[in-house]
JSON list of C-alpha atoms in Angstrom, two decimals:
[
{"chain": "E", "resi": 27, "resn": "UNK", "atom": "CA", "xyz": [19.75, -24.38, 17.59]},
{"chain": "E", "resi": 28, "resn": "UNK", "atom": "CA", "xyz": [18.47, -21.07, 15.93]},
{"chain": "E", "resi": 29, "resn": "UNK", "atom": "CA", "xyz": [14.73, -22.70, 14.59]},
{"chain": "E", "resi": 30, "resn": "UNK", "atom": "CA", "xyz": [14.72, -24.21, 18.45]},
{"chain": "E", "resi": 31, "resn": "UNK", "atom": "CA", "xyz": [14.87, -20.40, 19.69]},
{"chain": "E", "resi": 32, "resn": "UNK", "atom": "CA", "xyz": [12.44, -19.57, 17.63]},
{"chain": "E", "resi": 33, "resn": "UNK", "atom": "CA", "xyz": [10.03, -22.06, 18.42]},
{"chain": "E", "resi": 34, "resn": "UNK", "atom": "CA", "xyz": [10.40, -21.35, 21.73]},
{"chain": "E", "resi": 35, "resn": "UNK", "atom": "CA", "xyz": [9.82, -17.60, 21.18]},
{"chain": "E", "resi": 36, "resn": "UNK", "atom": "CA", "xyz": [6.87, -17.99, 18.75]},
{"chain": "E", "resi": 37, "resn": "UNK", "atom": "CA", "xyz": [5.51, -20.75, 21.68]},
{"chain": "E", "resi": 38, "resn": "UNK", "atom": "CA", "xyz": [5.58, -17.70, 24.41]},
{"chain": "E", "resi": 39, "resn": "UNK", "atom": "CA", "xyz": [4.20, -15.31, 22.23]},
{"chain": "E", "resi": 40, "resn": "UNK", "atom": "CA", "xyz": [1.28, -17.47, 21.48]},
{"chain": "E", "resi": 41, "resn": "UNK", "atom": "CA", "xyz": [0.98, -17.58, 25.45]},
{"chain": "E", "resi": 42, "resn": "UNK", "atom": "CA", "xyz": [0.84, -13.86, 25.71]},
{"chain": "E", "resi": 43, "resn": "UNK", "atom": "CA", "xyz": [-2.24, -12.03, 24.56]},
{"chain": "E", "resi": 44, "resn": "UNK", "atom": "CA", "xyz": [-0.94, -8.96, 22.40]},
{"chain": "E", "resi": 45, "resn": "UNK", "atom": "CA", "xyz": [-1.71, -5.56, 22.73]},
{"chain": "E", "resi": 46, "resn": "UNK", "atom": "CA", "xyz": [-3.37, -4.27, 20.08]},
{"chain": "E", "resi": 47, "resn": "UNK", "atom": "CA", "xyz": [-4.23, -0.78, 18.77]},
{"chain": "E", "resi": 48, "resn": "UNK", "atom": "CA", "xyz": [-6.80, -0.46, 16.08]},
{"chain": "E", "resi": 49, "resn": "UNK", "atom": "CA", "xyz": [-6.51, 3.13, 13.35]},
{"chain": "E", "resi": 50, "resn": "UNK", "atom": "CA", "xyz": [-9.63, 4.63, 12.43]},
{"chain": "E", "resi": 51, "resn": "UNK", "atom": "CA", "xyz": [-8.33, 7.09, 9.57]},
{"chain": "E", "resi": 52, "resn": "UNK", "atom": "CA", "xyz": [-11.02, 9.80, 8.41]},
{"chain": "E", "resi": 53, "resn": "UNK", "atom": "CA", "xyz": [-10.16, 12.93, 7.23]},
{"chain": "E", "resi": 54, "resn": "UNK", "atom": "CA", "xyz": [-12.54, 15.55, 6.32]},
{"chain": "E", "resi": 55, "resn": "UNK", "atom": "CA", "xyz": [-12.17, 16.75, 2.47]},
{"chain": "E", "resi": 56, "resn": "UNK", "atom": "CA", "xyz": [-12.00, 13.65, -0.22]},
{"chain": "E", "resi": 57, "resn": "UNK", "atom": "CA", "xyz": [-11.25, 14.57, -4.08]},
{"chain": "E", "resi": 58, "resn": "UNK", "atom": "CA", "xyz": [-14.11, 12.26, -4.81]},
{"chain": "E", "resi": 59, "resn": "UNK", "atom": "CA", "xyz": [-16.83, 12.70, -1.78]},
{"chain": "E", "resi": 60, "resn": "UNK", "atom": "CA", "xyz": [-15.79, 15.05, 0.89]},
{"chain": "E", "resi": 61, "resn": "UNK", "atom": "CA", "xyz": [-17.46, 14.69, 4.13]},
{"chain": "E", "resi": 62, "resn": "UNK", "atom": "CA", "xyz": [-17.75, 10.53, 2.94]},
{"chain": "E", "resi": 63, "resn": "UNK", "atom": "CA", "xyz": [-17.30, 9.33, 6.32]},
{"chain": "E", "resi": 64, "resn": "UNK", "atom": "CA", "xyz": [-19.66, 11.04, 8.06]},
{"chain": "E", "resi": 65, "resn": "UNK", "atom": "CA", "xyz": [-22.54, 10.32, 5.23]},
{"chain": "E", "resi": 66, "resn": "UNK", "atom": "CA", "xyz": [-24.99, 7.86, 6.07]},
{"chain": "E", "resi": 67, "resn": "UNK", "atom": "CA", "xyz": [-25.21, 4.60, 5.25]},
{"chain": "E", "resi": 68, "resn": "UNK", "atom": "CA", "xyz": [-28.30, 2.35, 6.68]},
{"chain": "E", "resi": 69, "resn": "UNK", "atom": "CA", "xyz": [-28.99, 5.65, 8.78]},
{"chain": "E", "resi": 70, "resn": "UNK", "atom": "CA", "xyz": [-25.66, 5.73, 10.57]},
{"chain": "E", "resi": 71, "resn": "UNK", "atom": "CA", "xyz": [-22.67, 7.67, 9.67]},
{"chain": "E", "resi": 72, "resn": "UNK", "atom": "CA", "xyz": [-20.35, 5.65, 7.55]},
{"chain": "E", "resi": 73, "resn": "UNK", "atom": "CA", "xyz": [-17.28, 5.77, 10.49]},
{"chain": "E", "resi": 74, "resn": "UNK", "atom": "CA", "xyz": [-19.94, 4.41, 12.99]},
{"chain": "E", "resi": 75, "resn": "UNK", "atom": "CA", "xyz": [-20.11, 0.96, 11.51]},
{"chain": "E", "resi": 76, "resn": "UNK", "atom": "CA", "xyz": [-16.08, 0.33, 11.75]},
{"chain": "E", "resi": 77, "resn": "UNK", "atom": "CA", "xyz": [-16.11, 1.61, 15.41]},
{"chain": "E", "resi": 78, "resn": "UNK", "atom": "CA", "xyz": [-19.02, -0.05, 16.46]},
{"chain": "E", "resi": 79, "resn": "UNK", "atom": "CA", "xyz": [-17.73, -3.67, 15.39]},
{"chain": "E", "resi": 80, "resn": "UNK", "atom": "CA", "xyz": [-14.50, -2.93, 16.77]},
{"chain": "E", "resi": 81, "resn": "UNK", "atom": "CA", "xyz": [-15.87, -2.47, 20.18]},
{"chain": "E", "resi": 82, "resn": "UNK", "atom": "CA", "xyz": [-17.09, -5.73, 20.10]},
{"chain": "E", "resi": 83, "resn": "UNK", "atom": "CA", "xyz": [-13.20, -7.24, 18.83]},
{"chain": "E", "resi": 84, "resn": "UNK", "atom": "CA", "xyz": [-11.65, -9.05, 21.86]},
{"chain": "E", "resi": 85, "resn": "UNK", "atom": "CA", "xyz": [-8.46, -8.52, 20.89]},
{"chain": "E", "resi": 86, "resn": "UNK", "atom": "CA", "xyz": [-8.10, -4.54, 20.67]},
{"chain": "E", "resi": 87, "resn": "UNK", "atom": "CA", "xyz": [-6.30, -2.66, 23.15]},
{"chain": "E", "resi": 88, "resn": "UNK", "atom": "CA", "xyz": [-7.14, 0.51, 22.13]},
{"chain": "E", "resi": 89, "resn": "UNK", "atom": "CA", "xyz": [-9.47, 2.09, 19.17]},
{"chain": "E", "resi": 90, "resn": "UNK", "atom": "CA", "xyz": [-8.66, 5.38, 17.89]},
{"chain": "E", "resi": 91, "resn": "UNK", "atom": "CA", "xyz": [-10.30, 7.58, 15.60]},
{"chain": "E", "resi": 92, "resn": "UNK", "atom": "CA", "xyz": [-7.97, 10.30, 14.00]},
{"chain": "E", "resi": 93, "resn": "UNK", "atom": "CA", "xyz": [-9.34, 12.89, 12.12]},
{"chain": "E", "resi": 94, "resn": "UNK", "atom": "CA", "xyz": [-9.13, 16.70, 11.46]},
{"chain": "E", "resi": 95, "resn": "UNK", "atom": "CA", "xyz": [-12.79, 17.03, 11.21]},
{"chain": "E", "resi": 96, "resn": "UNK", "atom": "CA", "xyz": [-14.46, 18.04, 14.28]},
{"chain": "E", "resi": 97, "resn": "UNK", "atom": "CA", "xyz": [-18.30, 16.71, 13.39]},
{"chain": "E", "resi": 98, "resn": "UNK", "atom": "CA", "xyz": [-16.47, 13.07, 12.74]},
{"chain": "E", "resi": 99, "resn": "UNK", "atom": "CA", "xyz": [-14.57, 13.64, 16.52]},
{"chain": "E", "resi": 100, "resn": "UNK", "atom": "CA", "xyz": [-17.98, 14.87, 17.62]},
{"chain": "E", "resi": 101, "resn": "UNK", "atom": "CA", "xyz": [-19.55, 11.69, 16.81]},
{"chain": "E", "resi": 102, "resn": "UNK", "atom": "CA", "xyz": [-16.85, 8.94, 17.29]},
{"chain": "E", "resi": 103, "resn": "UNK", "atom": "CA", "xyz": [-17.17, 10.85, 21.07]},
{"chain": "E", "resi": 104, "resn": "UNK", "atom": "CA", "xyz": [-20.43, 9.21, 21.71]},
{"chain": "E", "resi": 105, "resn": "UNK", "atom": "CA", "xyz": [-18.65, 5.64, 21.56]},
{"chain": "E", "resi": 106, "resn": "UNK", "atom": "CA", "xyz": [-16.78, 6.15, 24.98]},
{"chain": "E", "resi": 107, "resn": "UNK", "atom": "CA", "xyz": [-14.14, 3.59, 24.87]},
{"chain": "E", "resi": 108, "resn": "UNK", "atom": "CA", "xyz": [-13.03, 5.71, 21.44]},
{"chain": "E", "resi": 109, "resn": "UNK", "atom": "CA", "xyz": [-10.02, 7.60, 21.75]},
{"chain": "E", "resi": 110, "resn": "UNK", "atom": "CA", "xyz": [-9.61, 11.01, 19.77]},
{"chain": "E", "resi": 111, "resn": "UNK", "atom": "CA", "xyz": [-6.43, 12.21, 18.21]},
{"chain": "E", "resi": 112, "resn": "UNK", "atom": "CA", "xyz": [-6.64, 15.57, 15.89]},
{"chain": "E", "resi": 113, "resn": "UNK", "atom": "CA", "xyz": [-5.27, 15.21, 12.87]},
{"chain": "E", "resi": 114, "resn": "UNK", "atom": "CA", "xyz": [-2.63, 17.77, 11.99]},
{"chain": "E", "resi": 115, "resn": "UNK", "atom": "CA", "xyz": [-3.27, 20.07, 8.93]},
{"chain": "E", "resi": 116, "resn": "UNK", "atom": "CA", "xyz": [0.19, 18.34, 7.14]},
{"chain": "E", "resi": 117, "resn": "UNK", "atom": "CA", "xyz": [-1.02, 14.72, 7.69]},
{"chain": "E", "resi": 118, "resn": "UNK", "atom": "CA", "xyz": [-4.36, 15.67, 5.18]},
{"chain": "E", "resi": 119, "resn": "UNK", "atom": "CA", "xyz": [-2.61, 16.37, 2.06]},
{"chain": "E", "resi": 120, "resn": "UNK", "atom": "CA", "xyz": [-3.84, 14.09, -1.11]},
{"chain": "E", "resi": 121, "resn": "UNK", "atom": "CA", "xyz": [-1.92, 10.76, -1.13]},
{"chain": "E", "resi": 122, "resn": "UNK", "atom": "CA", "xyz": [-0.57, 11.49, 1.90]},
{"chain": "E", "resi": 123, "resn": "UNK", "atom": "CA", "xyz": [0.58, 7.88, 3.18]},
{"chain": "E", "resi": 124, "resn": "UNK", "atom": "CA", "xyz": [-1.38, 5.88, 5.49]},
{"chain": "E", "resi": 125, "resn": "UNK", "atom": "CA", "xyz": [1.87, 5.15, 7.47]},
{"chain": "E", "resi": 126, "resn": "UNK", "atom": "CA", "xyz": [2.23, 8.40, 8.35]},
{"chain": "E", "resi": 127, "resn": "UNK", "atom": "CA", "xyz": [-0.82, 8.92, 9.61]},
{"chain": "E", "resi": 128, "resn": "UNK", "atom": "CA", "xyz": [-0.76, 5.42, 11.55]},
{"chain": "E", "resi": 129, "resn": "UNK", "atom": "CA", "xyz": [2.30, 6.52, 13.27]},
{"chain": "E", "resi": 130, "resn": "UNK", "atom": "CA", "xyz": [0.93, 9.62, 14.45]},
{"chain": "E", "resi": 131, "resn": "UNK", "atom": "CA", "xyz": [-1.66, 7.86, 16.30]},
{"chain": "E", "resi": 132, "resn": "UNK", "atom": "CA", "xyz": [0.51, 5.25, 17.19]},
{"chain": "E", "resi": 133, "resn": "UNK", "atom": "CA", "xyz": [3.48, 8.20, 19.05]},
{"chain": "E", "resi": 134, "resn": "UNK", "atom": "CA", "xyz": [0.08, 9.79, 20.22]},
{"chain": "E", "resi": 135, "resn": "UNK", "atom": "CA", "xyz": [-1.49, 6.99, 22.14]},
{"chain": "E", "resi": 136, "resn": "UNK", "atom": "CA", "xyz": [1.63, 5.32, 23.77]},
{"chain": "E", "resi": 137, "resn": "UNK", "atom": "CA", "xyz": [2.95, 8.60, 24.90]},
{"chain": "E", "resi": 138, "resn": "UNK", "atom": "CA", "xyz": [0.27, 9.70, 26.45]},
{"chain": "E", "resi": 139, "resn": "UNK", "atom": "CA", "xyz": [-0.96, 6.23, 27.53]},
{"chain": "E", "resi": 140, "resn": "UNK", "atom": "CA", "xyz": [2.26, 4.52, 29.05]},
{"chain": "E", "resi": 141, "resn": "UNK", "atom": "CA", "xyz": [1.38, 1.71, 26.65]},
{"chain": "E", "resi": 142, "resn": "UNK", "atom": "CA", "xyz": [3.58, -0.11, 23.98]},
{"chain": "E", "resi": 143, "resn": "UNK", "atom": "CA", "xyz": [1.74, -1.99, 21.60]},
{"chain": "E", "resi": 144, "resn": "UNK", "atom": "CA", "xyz": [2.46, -5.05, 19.83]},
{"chain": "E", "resi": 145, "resn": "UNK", "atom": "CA", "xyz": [0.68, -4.63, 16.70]},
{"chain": "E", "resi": 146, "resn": "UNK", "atom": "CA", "xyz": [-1.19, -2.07, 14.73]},
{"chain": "E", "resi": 147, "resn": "UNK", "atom": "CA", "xyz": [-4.37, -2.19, 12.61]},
{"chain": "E", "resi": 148, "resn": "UNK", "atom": "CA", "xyz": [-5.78, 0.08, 10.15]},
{"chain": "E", "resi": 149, "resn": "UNK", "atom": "CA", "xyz": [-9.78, -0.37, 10.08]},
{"chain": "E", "resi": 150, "resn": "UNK", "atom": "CA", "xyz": [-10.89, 1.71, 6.59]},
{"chain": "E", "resi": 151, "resn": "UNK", "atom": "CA", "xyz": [-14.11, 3.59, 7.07]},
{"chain": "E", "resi": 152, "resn": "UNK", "atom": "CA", "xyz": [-14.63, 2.70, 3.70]},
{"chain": "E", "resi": 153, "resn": "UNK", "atom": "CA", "xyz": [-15.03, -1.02, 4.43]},
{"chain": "E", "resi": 154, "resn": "UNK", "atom": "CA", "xyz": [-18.13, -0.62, 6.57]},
{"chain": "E", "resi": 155, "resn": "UNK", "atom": "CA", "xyz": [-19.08, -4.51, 5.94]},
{"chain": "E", "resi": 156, "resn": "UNK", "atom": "CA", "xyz": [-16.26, -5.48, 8.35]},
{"chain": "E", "resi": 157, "resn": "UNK", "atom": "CA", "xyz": [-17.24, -8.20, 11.34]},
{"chain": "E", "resi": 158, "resn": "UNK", "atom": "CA", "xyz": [-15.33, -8.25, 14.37]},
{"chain": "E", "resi": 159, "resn": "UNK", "atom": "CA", "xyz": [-14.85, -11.20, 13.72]},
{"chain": "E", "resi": 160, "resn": "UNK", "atom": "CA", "xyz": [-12.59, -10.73, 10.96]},
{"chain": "E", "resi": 161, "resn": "UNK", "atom": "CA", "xyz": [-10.90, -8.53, 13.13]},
{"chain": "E", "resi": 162, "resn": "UNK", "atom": "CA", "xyz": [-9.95, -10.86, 15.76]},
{"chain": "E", "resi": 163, "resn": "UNK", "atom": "CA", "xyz": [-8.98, -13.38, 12.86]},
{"chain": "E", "resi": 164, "resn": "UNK", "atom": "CA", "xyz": [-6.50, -11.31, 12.10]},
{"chain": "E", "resi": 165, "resn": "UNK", "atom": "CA", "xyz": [-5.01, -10.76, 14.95]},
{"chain": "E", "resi": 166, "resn": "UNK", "atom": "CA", "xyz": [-5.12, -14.47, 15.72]},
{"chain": "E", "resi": 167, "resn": "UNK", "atom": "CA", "xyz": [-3.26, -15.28, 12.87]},
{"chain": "E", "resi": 168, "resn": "UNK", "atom": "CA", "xyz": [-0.99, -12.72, 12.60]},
{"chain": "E", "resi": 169, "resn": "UNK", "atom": "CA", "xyz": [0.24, -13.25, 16.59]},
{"chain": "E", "resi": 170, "resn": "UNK", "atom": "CA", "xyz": [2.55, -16.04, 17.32]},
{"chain": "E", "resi": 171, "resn": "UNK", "atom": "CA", "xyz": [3.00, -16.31, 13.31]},
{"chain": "E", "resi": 172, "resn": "UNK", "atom": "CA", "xyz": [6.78, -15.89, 11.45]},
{"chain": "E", "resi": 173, "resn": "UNK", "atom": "CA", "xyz": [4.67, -12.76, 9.41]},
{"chain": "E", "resi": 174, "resn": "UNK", "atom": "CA", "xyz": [5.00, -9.53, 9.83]},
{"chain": "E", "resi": 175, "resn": "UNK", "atom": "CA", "xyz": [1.66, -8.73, 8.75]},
{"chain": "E", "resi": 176, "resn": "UNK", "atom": "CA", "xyz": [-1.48, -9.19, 7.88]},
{"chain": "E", "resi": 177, "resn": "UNK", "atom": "CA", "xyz": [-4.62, -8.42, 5.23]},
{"chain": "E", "resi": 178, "resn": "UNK", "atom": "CA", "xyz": [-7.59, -8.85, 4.25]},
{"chain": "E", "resi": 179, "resn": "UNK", "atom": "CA", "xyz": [-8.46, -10.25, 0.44]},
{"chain": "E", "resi": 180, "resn": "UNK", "atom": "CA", "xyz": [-11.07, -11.32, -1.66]},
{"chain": "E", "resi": 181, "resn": "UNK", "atom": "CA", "xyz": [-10.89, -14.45, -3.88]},
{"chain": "E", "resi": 182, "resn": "UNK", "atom": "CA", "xyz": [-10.40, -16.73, -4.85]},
{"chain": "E", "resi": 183, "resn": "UNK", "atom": "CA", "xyz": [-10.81, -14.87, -8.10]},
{"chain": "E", "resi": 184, "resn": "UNK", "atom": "CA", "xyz": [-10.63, -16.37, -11.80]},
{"chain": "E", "resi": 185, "resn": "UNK", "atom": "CA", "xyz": [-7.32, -15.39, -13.59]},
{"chain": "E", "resi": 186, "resn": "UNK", "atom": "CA", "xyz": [-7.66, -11.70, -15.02]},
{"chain": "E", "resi": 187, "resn": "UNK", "atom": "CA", "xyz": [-4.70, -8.78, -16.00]},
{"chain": "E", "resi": 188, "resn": "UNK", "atom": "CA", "xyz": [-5.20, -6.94, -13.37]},
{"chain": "E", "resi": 189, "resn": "UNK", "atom": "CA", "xyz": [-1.53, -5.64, -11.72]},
{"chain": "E", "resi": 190, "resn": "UNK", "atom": "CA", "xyz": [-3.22, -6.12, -8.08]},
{"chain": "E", "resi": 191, "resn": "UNK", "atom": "CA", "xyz": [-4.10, -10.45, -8.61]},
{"chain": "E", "resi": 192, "resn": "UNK", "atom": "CA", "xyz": [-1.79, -11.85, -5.68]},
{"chain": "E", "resi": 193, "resn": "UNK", "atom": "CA", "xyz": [-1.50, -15.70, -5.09]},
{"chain": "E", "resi": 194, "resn": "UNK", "atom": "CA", "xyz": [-1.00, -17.25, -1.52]},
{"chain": "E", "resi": 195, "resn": "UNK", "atom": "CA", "xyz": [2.00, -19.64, -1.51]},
{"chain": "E", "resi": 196, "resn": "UNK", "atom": "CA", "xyz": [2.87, -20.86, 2.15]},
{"chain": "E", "resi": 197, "resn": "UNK", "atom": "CA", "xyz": [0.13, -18.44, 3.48]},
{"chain": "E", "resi": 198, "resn": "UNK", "atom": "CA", "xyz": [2.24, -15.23, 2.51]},
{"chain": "E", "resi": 199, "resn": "UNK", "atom": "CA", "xyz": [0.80, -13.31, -0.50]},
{"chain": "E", "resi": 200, "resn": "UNK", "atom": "CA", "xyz": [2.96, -13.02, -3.35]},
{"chain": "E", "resi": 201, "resn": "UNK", "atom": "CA", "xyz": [2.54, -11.03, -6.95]},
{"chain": "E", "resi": 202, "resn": "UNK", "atom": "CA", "xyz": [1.10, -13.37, -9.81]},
{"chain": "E", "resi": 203, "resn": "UNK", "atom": "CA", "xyz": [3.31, -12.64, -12.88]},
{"chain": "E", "resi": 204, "resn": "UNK", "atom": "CA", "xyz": [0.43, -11.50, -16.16]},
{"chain": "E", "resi": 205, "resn": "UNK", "atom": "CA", "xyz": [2.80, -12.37, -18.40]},
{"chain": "E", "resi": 206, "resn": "UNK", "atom": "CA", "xyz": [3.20, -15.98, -17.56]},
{"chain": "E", "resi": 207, "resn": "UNK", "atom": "CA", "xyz": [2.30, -17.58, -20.38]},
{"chain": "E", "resi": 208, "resn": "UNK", "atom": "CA", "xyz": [0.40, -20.69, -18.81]},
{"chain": "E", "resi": 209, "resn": "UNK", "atom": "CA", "xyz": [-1.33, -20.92, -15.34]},
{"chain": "E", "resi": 210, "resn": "UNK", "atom": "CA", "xyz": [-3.46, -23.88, -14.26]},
{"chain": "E", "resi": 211, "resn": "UNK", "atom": "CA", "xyz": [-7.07, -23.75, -14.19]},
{"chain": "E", "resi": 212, "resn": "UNK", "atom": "CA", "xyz": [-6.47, -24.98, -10.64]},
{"chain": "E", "resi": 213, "resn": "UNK", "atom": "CA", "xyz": [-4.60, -22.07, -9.10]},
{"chain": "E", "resi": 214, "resn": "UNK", "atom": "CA", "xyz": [-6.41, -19.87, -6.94]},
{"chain": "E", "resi": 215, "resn": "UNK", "atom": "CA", "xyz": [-6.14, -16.03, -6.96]},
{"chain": "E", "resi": 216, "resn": "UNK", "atom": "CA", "xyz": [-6.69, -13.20, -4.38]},
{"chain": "E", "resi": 217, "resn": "UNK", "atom": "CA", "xyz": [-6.93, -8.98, -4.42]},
{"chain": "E", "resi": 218, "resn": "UNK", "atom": "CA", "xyz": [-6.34, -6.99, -1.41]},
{"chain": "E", "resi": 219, "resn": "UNK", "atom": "CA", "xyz": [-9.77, -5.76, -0.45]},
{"chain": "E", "resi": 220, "resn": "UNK", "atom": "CA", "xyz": [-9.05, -2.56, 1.66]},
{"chain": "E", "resi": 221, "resn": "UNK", "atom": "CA", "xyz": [-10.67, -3.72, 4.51]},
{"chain": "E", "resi": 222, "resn": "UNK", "atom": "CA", "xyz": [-8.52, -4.57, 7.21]},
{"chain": "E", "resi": 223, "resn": "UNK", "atom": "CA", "xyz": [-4.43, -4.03, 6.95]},
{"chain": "E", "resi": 224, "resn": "UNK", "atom": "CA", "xyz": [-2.08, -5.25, 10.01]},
{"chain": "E", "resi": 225, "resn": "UNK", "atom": "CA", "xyz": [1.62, -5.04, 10.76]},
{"chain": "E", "resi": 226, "resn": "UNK", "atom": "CA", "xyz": [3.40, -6.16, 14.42]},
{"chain": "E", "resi": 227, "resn": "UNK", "atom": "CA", "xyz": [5.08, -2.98, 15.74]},
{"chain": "E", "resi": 228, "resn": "UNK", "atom": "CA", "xyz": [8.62, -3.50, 15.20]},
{"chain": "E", "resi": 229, "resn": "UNK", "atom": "CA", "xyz": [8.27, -4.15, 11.44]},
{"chain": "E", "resi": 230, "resn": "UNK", "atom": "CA", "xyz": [6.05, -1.36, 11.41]},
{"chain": "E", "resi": 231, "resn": "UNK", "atom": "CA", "xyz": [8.36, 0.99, 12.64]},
{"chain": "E", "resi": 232, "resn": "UNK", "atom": "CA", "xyz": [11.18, -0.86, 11.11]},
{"chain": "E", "resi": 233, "resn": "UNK", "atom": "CA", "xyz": [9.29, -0.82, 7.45]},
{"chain": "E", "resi": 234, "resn": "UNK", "atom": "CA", "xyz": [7.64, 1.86, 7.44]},
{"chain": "E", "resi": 235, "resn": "UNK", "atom": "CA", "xyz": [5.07, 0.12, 5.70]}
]
């Protein structure tokens, strides 16, 4: 009886097109390249390439950019659809964890929006080489699915040390053990590639993660 209810819930959600709100996170100062996101890359700021293929996602609800830099605000402003949110001073510590700063936007938007969203992206600047296609993959597959979220990898990868190497075992991604002392040849191998990171709301907020 319970795996009939939950057919019959994932069936509906499938049926109903989620809202979706996409995080643009760009602070001002980086320890390694302050100012990176507004540096130009292919003569556009870095931040411009996420935005502009997210525009073009037919899933997202909303895009956001939230920053405590006003020249980054300045120029996600030209992008109309874009919505602002000023990042306060305590959310641009080193480290400081990208939940945090998700949520902000997240409270931010829905309060002052009347909207509730069903799941939450966070788009990288960083990762300018982002389609929007992969975009709407992910929501696609993360919508109407038993996961609670979603990311992007790169792989499959030859077997290495490296703490990161994940495997995919019934399309969830689980740690590879380095220790194991034999792996087949065969076995595939993936590492998170920073680019796109997705979570449905209630885990979200559940999570914190």
């Amino acid at each position: 009886m319970e795996d009939l209810r939950r057919q019959k819930k994932v069936k509906l959600l499938k049926n109903k097109k989620p809202k979706v709100l996409a995080v643009i996170p760009a602070k001002k100062i980086s320890k390694r390249l302050p100012y990176k996101n507004i540096k130009l890359l292919h003569g556009l700021p870095l931040i411009c390439w996420t935005i502009k293929e997210s525009l073009k996602s037919k899933y997202l609800t909303k895009i956001c950019v939230s920053s405590d830099c006003e020249k980054t605000l300045e120029i996600a402003s030209n992008y109309e659809s874009v919505i602002l949110v000023k990042r306060p001073k305590n959310l641009c510590r080193p480290n400081i964890d990208n939940y945090k700063v998700v949520d902000h936007s997240l409270s931010h938007i829905e309060k002052n929006n009347n909207l509730y969203f069903d799941i939450i992206l966070l788009l990288q600047p960083t990762s300018p080489i982002r389609s929007y296609r992969h975009i709407d993959q992910s929501v696609k597959n993360l919508w109407g699915s038993k996961c609670n979220t979603v990311a992007s990898v790169k792989g499959p990868l030859n077997k290495s040390r490296d703490p990161n190497l994940k495997k995919i075992k019934n399309k969830t991604m689980i740690p590879w053990c380095s220790h194991a002392r034999s792996v087949s040849s065969m076995e595939k191998f993936y590492i998170y590639n920073a680019s796109i990171y997705g979570a449905k709301r209630e885990y979200f907020k559940k999570k914190k993660n």
